[in-house]
Amino acid sequence: MSQDRPHHRGPRQKSRTAPSARARRADVPRSTAQQVLRAVSQDGAYANLELPRALRRARLSGRDAGFATELTYGTLRMQGLYDAVIAEASQRPVSKLDGGVLDVLRMGAHQVLGMRVPEHAAADQSVALARAAAGQGAAGLVNAVMRRIGERSREEWLELVTPTEPVAERLAVSQSHPVWVVKALRQALIGHGAATPDDADAELEELLAAHNVPADVSLVARPGLADVDELLAAGAQPGRWSPFAAELESGDPGALDAVREGRAAVQDEGSQLLALALAAVPVTPRSVGAPERWLDLCAGPGGKAGLLAALALRQGADLVANEVSEHRTELVRQSLRPALTKARDHGRELVVRTGDGREVGRDEPEVYDRVLVDAPCTGLGALRRRPEARWRRQPTDLAGLGPLQRELLAAGIDATRPGGVIAYATCSPHLSETTFVVRDVLKKRDHVEVLDARTFLADAATAELTGLGDGPHAQLWPHLHGTDGMFLALLRKKG
């Protein structure tokens, strides 16, 4: 289905058509985006899961699917800026607007200010969406607000609604992040050695801007099950850091045979490097002929577990993938399906199970040689891929996650045998989820030494990998490395 396409702004075209004379129904791509945004804001859905389903239901592909995707993700990313614009244009706080109407106005603002859709087309379609969602009165409001939004360019709106000071409030609007996230990321940049107090504001602005650029689709060819050449032959490009990575610039990764069959998967390169680093750390050998035993303590939904399983098979090790949720355990099982078949054929032990990771140290003390503790976290390192997370997370989440992260790391250490290694990882650079957790857990554990994670992470990379911080822990950054903001601490249990 066609719709007006983005164009370079020329003389502004204002919509002067009365709402009652406009299109009665919005086009399918915009309606699809609205449905996804409603599911995200009202039902707590995740856009990366909801959007593909919505596109399939609407039978959208090609340019129409691309339009709906950019409209969905772009609206979510820049919601903070657009809310400030809408509040000014409507002369009321956005909290006073109906939720469905607010979604429509955010979409309209993104079309005009972020996609360069002609103002009259964005307004006409927004009015149609509002009429269907909330009636004729809402359509009139949307018409008036969209007309006012179209009166200024993006640059003019930024100048009008963005405070000049303090810096956190300025960046919160201009780069569309909650103020608390802006402040936390500034502290993280300094705390991990990626910035000094003198240059932190400039570094922070680059990081926040990187969160607003759509991430490329990173693929992993799981070794022994697929190779990178197969992905390249299917149209992907070589990855930047991981020897098993490829980048898919466009198209559906599920259309690739290797991905559809589970021999390859969508996985950020930073995530790949963490698994590779853990697999490469030397450990004290077991008795002659005894295979190493590996544990993925928090394996769901299965990305790192899938690569770890392939690496374990290649290195002759056994792996247990543990997950606390039955639903997520099934996702892990599906992700590992080809590896499970190969393990069975080669007499290797590859187990996917459901269990509370906090109890593993007590139930299986000193059993494993390598343990990955990929702890639940706020996900502030993956805001490129999950833009709604920045609005959904709250500072109070840290209070609940902190004790869980510490208990899981402690259990992982207890489950590791002397001479073995533990990797603590999060997809968040927040200091309360990273260095503070490791510091607190190790306070009374003299039998655990901290390794320089930067060395093993850099050794795993196929190109020179710098900017990982002051050590001994390593922190990846979207604006420096083009990966998610992954944190890694490597610990060895002394013999």
XYZ file of C-alpha atoms in Angstrom:
495
model
C 0.000 0.000 0.000
C 1.384 3.388 -0.884
C 1.870 6.407 1.298
C 3.620 9.738 0.955
C 7.345 9.152 1.118
C 9.974 11.181 2.958
C 11.463 14.021 0.949
C 13.876 16.882 1.444
C 12.004 19.798 2.910
C 11.133 22.562 0.514
C 8.496 25.225 1.074
C 6.237 23.997 3.850
C 2.840 22.657 2.847
C 0.351 23.329 5.588
C -2.754 21.220 5.809
C -5.817 23.452 5.761
C -8.295 20.671 5.111
C -11.020 20.364 7.700
C -10.788 17.090 9.656
C -14.213 16.000 8.411
C -13.051 16.268 4.796
C -9.952 14.160 5.207
C -9.245 10.497 4.584
C -11.524 8.441 6.774
C -8.952 5.724 7.352
C -5.188 5.830 7.749
C -3.013 3.706 5.495
C -1.833 0.269 6.574
C 1.816 1.080 7.417
C 0.817 3.896 9.764
C -2.010 1.866 11.293
C 0.432 -0.975 11.880
C 2.926 1.312 13.609
C 0.138 2.720 15.783
C -0.927 -0.773 16.839
C 2.626 -1.591 17.890
C 3.018 1.653 19.825
C -0.279 1.018 21.624
C 0.870 -2.482 22.559
C 4.170 -1.096 23.868
C 2.740 1.810 25.869
C -0.470 0.183 27.066
C 0.323 -3.520 27.354
C 4.055 -3.481 28.099
C 4.940 -5.249 24.842
C 8.441 -5.172 23.377
C 8.697 -3.488 20.002
C 11.307 -5.905 18.660
C 8.871 -8.783 19.281
C 5.592 -7.046 18.505
C 6.569 -5.310 15.253
C 7.515 -8.427 13.233
C 4.194 -10.026 14.182
C 2.301 -6.887 13.212
C 4.096 -6.684 9.857
C 3.200 -10.288 9.107
C -0.449 -9.751 10.067
C -0.653 -6.715 7.796
C 1.295 -8.518 5.039
C 3.680 -5.596 4.732
C 7.026 -5.951 2.992
C 9.562 -3.855 1.148
C 9.210 -0.071 1.403
C 5.941 -0.232 3.347
C 7.482 -2.491 5.980
C 10.514 -0.197 6.138
C 8.262 2.844 6.590
C 6.305 1.191 9.419
C 9.553 0.059 11.073
C 11.167 3.507 11.010
C 7.928 5.108 12.169
C 7.701 2.713 15.128
C 11.303 2.763 16.281
C 11.929 6.408 15.467
C 8.875 7.478 17.438
C 9.981 5.437 20.445
C 13.565 6.685 20.323
C 12.715 10.371 20.082
C 9.681 10.299 22.364
C 11.281 12.643 24.885
C 11.899 15.361 22.324
C 8.513 14.903 20.683
C 6.708 15.127 24.018
C 8.343 18.497 24.631
C 7.270 19.636 21.148
C 3.715 18.345 21.604
C 3.406 20.017 25.011
C 4.434 23.342 23.492
C 2.263 22.954 20.392
C -0.818 21.882 22.376
C -0.194 24.209 25.314
C -0.832 21.406 27.775
C 1.252 18.709 29.539
C 1.345 15.447 27.598
C 0.110 13.705 30.749
C -3.246 15.408 30.135
C -3.617 13.843 26.683
C -5.359 10.544 25.998
C -2.772 7.793 25.576
C -3.950 6.806 22.103
C -4.033 10.420 20.953
C -0.533 10.976 22.352
C 0.765 7.980 20.363
C -0.733 9.474 17.202
C 0.809 12.884 17.863
C 4.219 11.349 18.559
C 3.992 9.462 15.268
C 2.951 12.634 13.479
C 5.816 14.588 15.002
C 8.305 11.949 13.900
C 7.003 11.981 10.340
C 7.382 15.758 10.086
C 10.531 16.282 12.175
C 12.326 12.962 11.761
C 11.255 11.482 8.423
C 10.571 14.620 6.378
C 7.133 13.464 5.348
C 5.139 16.429 3.932
C 3.211 18.173 6.694
C -0.145 17.833 4.942
C 0.277 14.066 4.506
C 1.404 13.549 8.110
C -1.485 15.669 9.390
C -4.135 13.980 7.227
C -3.039 10.509 8.270
C -2.711 11.494 11.939
C -6.237 12.899 11.943
C -7.542 9.648 10.452
C -5.744 7.619 13.116
C -7.047 9.870 15.905
C -10.606 9.697 14.628
C -10.485 5.900 14.632
C -8.848 5.785 18.063
C -10.787 8.427 19.980
C -13.457 10.064 17.848
C -14.053 13.330 16.034
C -13.123 15.571 18.965
C -9.683 14.019 19.150
C -9.327 14.420 15.385
C -9.846 18.173 15.735
C -7.214 18.408 18.465
C -4.708 16.398 16.434
C -5.355 18.577 13.391
C -4.598 21.742 15.349
C -1.471 20.354 17.037
C -0.079 18.895 13.819
C -0.592 22.220 12.087
C 1.433 23.964 14.804
C 4.177 21.330 14.694
C 4.507 21.870 10.955
C 5.084 25.582 11.412
C 8.678 25.046 12.579
C 11.616 22.945 11.426
C 13.268 20.353 13.659
C 16.114 22.776 14.367
C 13.683 25.533 15.323
C 11.791 23.226 17.653
C 15.038 22.052 19.272
C 16.022 25.636 19.957
C 12.590 26.409 21.398
C 12.050 23.415 23.707
C 15.597 22.489 24.775
C 16.855 24.075 28.009
C 20.387 25.432 27.870
C 21.282 24.400 31.409
C 21.896 22.188 33.255
C 23.615 19.810 30.853
C 21.642 16.724 31.893
C 18.308 18.427 31.231
C 19.552 19.780 27.902
C 20.717 16.379 26.686
C 17.607 14.684 28.042
C 15.509 16.709 25.588
C 17.849 17.062 22.619
C 18.924 13.380 22.694
C 15.622 12.059 24.045
C 16.580 10.170 27.210
C 15.191 10.385 30.743
C 17.269 12.693 32.936
C 18.163 9.892 35.352
C 19.563 7.790 32.494
C 21.610 10.730 31.223
C 23.135 11.268 34.674
C 23.799 7.559 35.215
C 25.539 7.183 31.853
C 27.745 10.180 32.547
C 28.835 8.590 35.821
C 29.401 5.291 34.012
C 31.619 6.877 31.359
C 33.814 8.353 34.073
C 33.681 5.295 36.330
C 34.717 2.908 33.560
C 37.517 5.166 32.368
C 35.945 6.141 29.049
C 35.880 9.832 29.974
C 37.229 12.333 32.462
C 35.155 14.953 34.274
C 36.515 17.498 31.801
C 35.399 15.731 28.611
C 32.509 13.671 29.976
C 29.762 15.930 28.607
C 31.035 15.700 25.034
C 31.544 11.942 25.337
C 28.089 11.578 26.840
C 26.451 13.428 23.963
C 28.134 11.058 21.487
C 26.914 8.045 23.451
C 23.332 9.309 23.655
C 23.356 10.154 19.943
C 24.555 6.615 19.182
C 21.510 5.244 21.010
C 19.332 7.078 18.493
C 20.927 5.470 15.429
C 19.390 2.117 14.428
C 21.806 -0.728 15.039
C 22.822 -2.988 12.185
C 21.666 -6.586 12.433
C 24.627 -8.606 13.716
C 24.708 -12.325 12.963
C 26.798 -15.081 14.474
C 27.777 -18.228 12.597
C 27.884 -20.761 15.390
C 31.173 -22.624 14.923
C 30.841 -26.230 13.883
C 27.262 -25.600 12.751
C 27.735 -22.797 10.217
C 30.542 -20.594 8.959
C 30.757 -16.939 8.095
C 31.239 -17.656 4.384
C 27.725 -19.092 4.246
C 26.328 -15.848 5.675
C 28.407 -13.735 3.301
C 27.190 -15.778 0.351
C 23.629 -15.025 1.484
C 24.250 -11.285 1.269
C 25.741 -10.359 4.652
C 28.927 -8.336 5.144
C 31.922 -9.279 7.329
C 31.665 -8.334 10.986
C 34.017 -5.912 12.682
C 35.210 -7.692 15.807
C 34.151 -11.321 16.126
C 35.599 -14.060 13.902
C 32.110 -15.552 13.693
C 30.212 -12.322 12.968
C 28.506 -10.918 9.888
C 26.392 -7.803 9.410
C 23.065 -7.840 7.580
C 22.417 -4.358 6.250
C 18.865 -5.033 5.094
C 16.344 -7.812 4.790
C 14.905 -10.383 7.153
C 17.571 -12.468 8.931
C 14.989 -15.234 9.297
C 15.069 -15.639 5.531
C 18.635 -16.992 5.706
C 18.803 -20.783 5.822
C 21.445 -20.836 8.565
C 19.409 -18.535 10.811
C 16.124 -20.303 10.142
C 17.737 -23.650 11.005
C 19.410 -22.338 14.188
C 22.967 -22.842 12.930
C 23.401 -19.076 12.968
C 21.558 -16.413 14.935
C 21.089 -12.717 15.489
C 23.612 -11.707 18.154
C 25.439 -8.473 18.892
C 29.196 -8.643 18.368
C 29.847 -7.492 21.916
C 27.847 -10.422 23.195
C 29.840 -12.747 20.944
C 33.156 -11.431 22.269
C 32.101 -12.042 25.876
C 31.425 -15.719 25.178
C 34.691 -16.054 23.252
C 36.662 -14.435 26.074
C 35.221 -16.811 28.678
C 36.008 -19.832 26.506
C 39.624 -18.698 26.048
C 40.673 -18.179 29.676
C 43.086 -20.938 30.782
C 41.756 -23.125 33.592
C 43.444 -25.744 35.742
C 42.984 -29.077 33.942
C 40.758 -31.748 35.369
C 41.980 -35.337 35.655
C 43.277 -36.823 32.413
C 40.486 -37.442 29.922
C 37.782 -35.686 31.938
C 35.931 -33.054 29.893
C 35.475 -29.537 31.168
C 32.017 -28.680 32.487
C 30.546 -25.291 31.602
C 27.505 -23.500 33.024
C 25.408 -20.682 31.629
C 23.635 -19.649 34.827
C 21.046 -17.297 33.284
C 20.766 -18.697 29.768
C 17.500 -17.197 28.485
C 16.619 -16.387 25.806
C 19.594 -18.326 24.433
C 21.898 -16.040 22.454
C 25.091 -16.470 24.451
C 24.111 -20.049 25.317
C 23.921 -20.866 21.608
C 27.469 -19.657 20.984
C 28.767 -21.212 24.214
C 27.247 -24.553 23.227
C 29.010 -24.451 19.867
C 32.306 -23.489 21.514
C 31.916 -26.200 24.151
C 31.374 -28.836 21.476
C 34.426 -27.607 19.590
C 36.559 -27.728 22.750
C 35.210 -31.111 23.896
C 33.394 -29.684 26.905
C 29.937 -30.295 28.367
C 27.480 -27.458 28.965
C 24.489 -26.872 31.231
C 22.199 -24.011 30.183
C 20.116 -22.999 33.197
C 17.143 -20.624 33.136
C 14.695 -19.759 35.905
C 11.633 -19.292 33.662
C 9.916 -22.235 31.956
C 8.998 -20.049 28.983
C 12.549 -18.778 28.544
C 13.909 -22.272 29.031
C 11.915 -23.317 25.985
C 13.415 -20.399 24.047
C 16.885 -21.624 25.018
C 15.996 -25.142 23.934
C 14.827 -23.880 20.551
C 17.971 -21.785 20.141
C 20.205 -24.768 20.948
C 18.310 -27.311 18.868
C 21.090 -27.963 16.269
C 23.734 -28.051 19.014
C 21.650 -30.499 21.049
C 21.467 -32.815 18.048
C 25.204 -32.578 17.434
C 25.998 -33.162 21.123
C 23.855 -36.281 21.136
C 25.543 -37.578 17.981
C 29.013 -37.007 19.442
C 28.351 -38.304 22.950
C 28.659 -34.899 24.609
C 26.470 -33.674 27.458
C 24.438 -30.581 26.593
C 21.622 -29.956 29.065
C 18.925 -27.272 29.029
C 17.098 -27.036 32.342
C 14.868 -24.825 34.465
C 16.113 -23.777 37.889
C 16.818 -20.861 40.200
C 20.378 -19.744 39.498
C 20.748 -18.462 43.051
C 20.579 -22.052 44.330
C 23.131 -23.611 41.979
C 26.118 -22.814 44.184
C 24.493 -24.629 47.089
C 23.206 -27.569 45.036
C 26.300 -28.034 42.843
C 29.292 -26.648 44.746
C 32.614 -26.534 42.875
C 31.311 -28.512 39.899
C 32.008 -26.299 36.883
C 35.162 -25.130 35.109
C 33.622 -22.114 33.365
C 30.545 -20.235 34.533
C 28.788 -17.391 32.735
C 26.660 -15.134 34.934
C 24.837 -13.011 32.350
C 22.801 -11.235 35.005
C 19.375 -9.635 34.519
C 19.881 -5.871 34.301
C 18.285 -2.615 33.194
C 19.500 -3.092 29.610
C 20.825 0.470 29.387
C 23.547 -0.791 27.053
C 21.048 -1.952 24.420
C 18.966 1.189 23.943
C 19.714 1.196 20.200
C 17.836 -2.076 19.849
C 15.203 -1.605 22.557
C 14.272 2.063 22.489
C 11.246 1.634 24.763
C 13.523 0.451 27.586
C 14.730 3.988 28.274
C 11.166 5.062 29.084
C 10.121 1.857 30.814
C 13.001 1.541 33.256
C 13.038 3.556 36.493
C 15.794 4.246 39.030
C 13.879 2.091 41.507
C 14.565 -0.945 39.284
C 18.165 -0.877 40.445
C 17.078 -1.557 44.022
C 15.412 -4.782 42.959
C 18.064 -5.911 40.499
C 21.074 -5.233 42.724
C 20.474 -7.990 45.305
C 19.598 -10.474 42.546
C 22.785 -9.684 40.625
C 24.897 -10.160 43.753
C 23.204 -13.438 44.663
C 23.676 -14.815 41.161
C 27.353 -13.881 41.036
C 27.925 -15.408 44.469
C 26.183 -18.601 43.359
C 28.275 -18.697 40.187
C 31.475 -18.440 42.217
C 30.333 -21.182 44.589
C 29.506 -23.448 41.648
C 32.991 -23.021 40.164
C 35.734 -25.451 41.100
C 39.188 -24.224 42.180
C 41.149 -23.220 39.114
C 37.968 -22.416 37.200
C 36.807 -19.074 35.840
C 33.647 -16.978 36.194
C 32.445 -14.335 33.748
C 30.066 -11.721 35.134
C 28.343 -9.840 32.322
C 25.596 -7.275 31.944
C 24.149 -5.364 29.012
C 24.364 -2.200 31.062
C 27.269 0.086 31.960
C 25.504 1.414 35.086
C 28.017 1.328 37.935
C 25.436 -0.114 40.334
C 25.064 -3.130 38.050
C 28.701 -3.637 37.144
C 31.754 -2.717 39.195
C 29.809 -2.190 42.415
C 28.319 -5.697 42.203
C 31.707 -7.331 41.661
C 33.308 -5.270 44.430
C 30.623 -6.139 46.961
C 30.586 -9.869 46.217
C 34.386 -10.169 46.412
C 34.754 -8.290 49.705
C 34.898 -11.498 51.757
C 36.161 -13.855 49.061
C 39.950 -13.887 49.215
C 39.945 -17.125 47.243
C 38.846 -15.292 44.073
C 41.226 -13.246 41.932
C 40.223 -10.663 39.350
C 41.644 -11.148 35.854
C 42.193 -8.414 33.297
C 39.118 -8.901 31.134
C 40.414 -6.388 28.599
C 43.222 -8.743 27.576
C 40.952 -11.697 26.847
C 38.336 -9.528 25.138
C 40.972 -7.912 22.909
C 42.559 -11.300 22.125
C 39.167 -12.625 21.022
C 38.716 -9.774 18.550
C 39.877 -9.935 14.943
C 40.854 -6.248 14.909
C 42.584 -3.998 17.420
C 40.092 -3.435 20.225
C 40.817 -0.433 22.434
C 38.827 1.923 24.636
C 37.811 -0.805 27.077
C 38.536 1.264 30.181
C 41.134 1.357 32.935
C 40.723 -2.304 33.861
C 40.684 -4.870 35.178
C 37.082 -5.046 33.975
C 36.101 -4.263 30.387
C 33.306 -2.054 29.103
C 32.153 -1.842 25.479
C 30.324 1.245 24.199
C 27.959 1.814 21.245
C 29.636 5.080 20.227
C 33.180 3.689 20.471
C 32.833 0.091 19.329
C 29.511 -0.069 17.498
C 28.332 -2.808 19.870
C 25.854 -2.873 22.704
C 27.184 -1.497 25.994
C 28.406 -4.836 27.367
C 30.301 -5.119 30.661
C 32.615 -8.029 31.461
C 34.419 -9.051 34.643
C 36.532 -12.232 34.649
C 37.247 -13.938 37.971
C 39.343 -16.994 38.765
C 38.732 -19.195 41.775
C 42.109 -19.908 43.307
C 43.258 -23.487 43.613
